[in-house]
mmCIF file of C-alpha atoms in Angstrom:
data_model
loop_
_atom_site.group_PDB
_atom_site.id
_atom_site.type_symbol
_atom_site.label_atom_id
_atom_site.label_comp_id
_atom_site.label_asym_id
_atom_site.label_seq_id
_atom_site.Cartn_x
_atom_site.Cartn_y
_atom_site.Cartn_z
ATOM 1 C CA UNK A 1 -4.907 13.639 -4.704
ATOM 2 C CA UNK A 2 -8.634 12.961 -4.578
ATOM 3 C CA UNK A 3 -8.988 9.396 -5.827
ATOM 4 C CA UNK A 4 -12.445 7.841 -5.989
ATOM 5 C CA UNK A 5 -12.051 4.638 -3.970
ATOM 6 C CA UNK A 6 -14.444 3.655 -1.181
ATOM 7 C CA UNK A 7 -16.243 5.478 1.613
ATOM 8 C CA UNK A 8 -13.355 4.795 3.993
ATOM 9 C CA UNK A 9 -10.772 5.521 1.282
ATOM 10 C CA UNK A 10 -12.531 8.755 0.418
ATOM 11 C CA UNK A 11 -12.261 9.963 4.017
ATOM 12 C CA UNK A 12 -8.553 9.149 4.231
ATOM 13 C CA UNK A 13 -7.784 10.706 0.860
ATOM 14 C CA UNK A 14 -9.807 13.798 1.711
ATOM 15 C CA UNK A 15 -7.794 14.297 4.906
ATOM 16 C CA UNK A 16 -4.459 13.765 3.136
ATOM 17 C CA UNK A 17 -5.500 16.049 0.286
ATOM 18 C CA UNK A 18 -5.960 19.033 2.611
#
């Protein structure tokens, strides 16, 4: 789930996505 949120949110989502 790659949701466009913030810089910090992007990092967290990127880690959870993989």
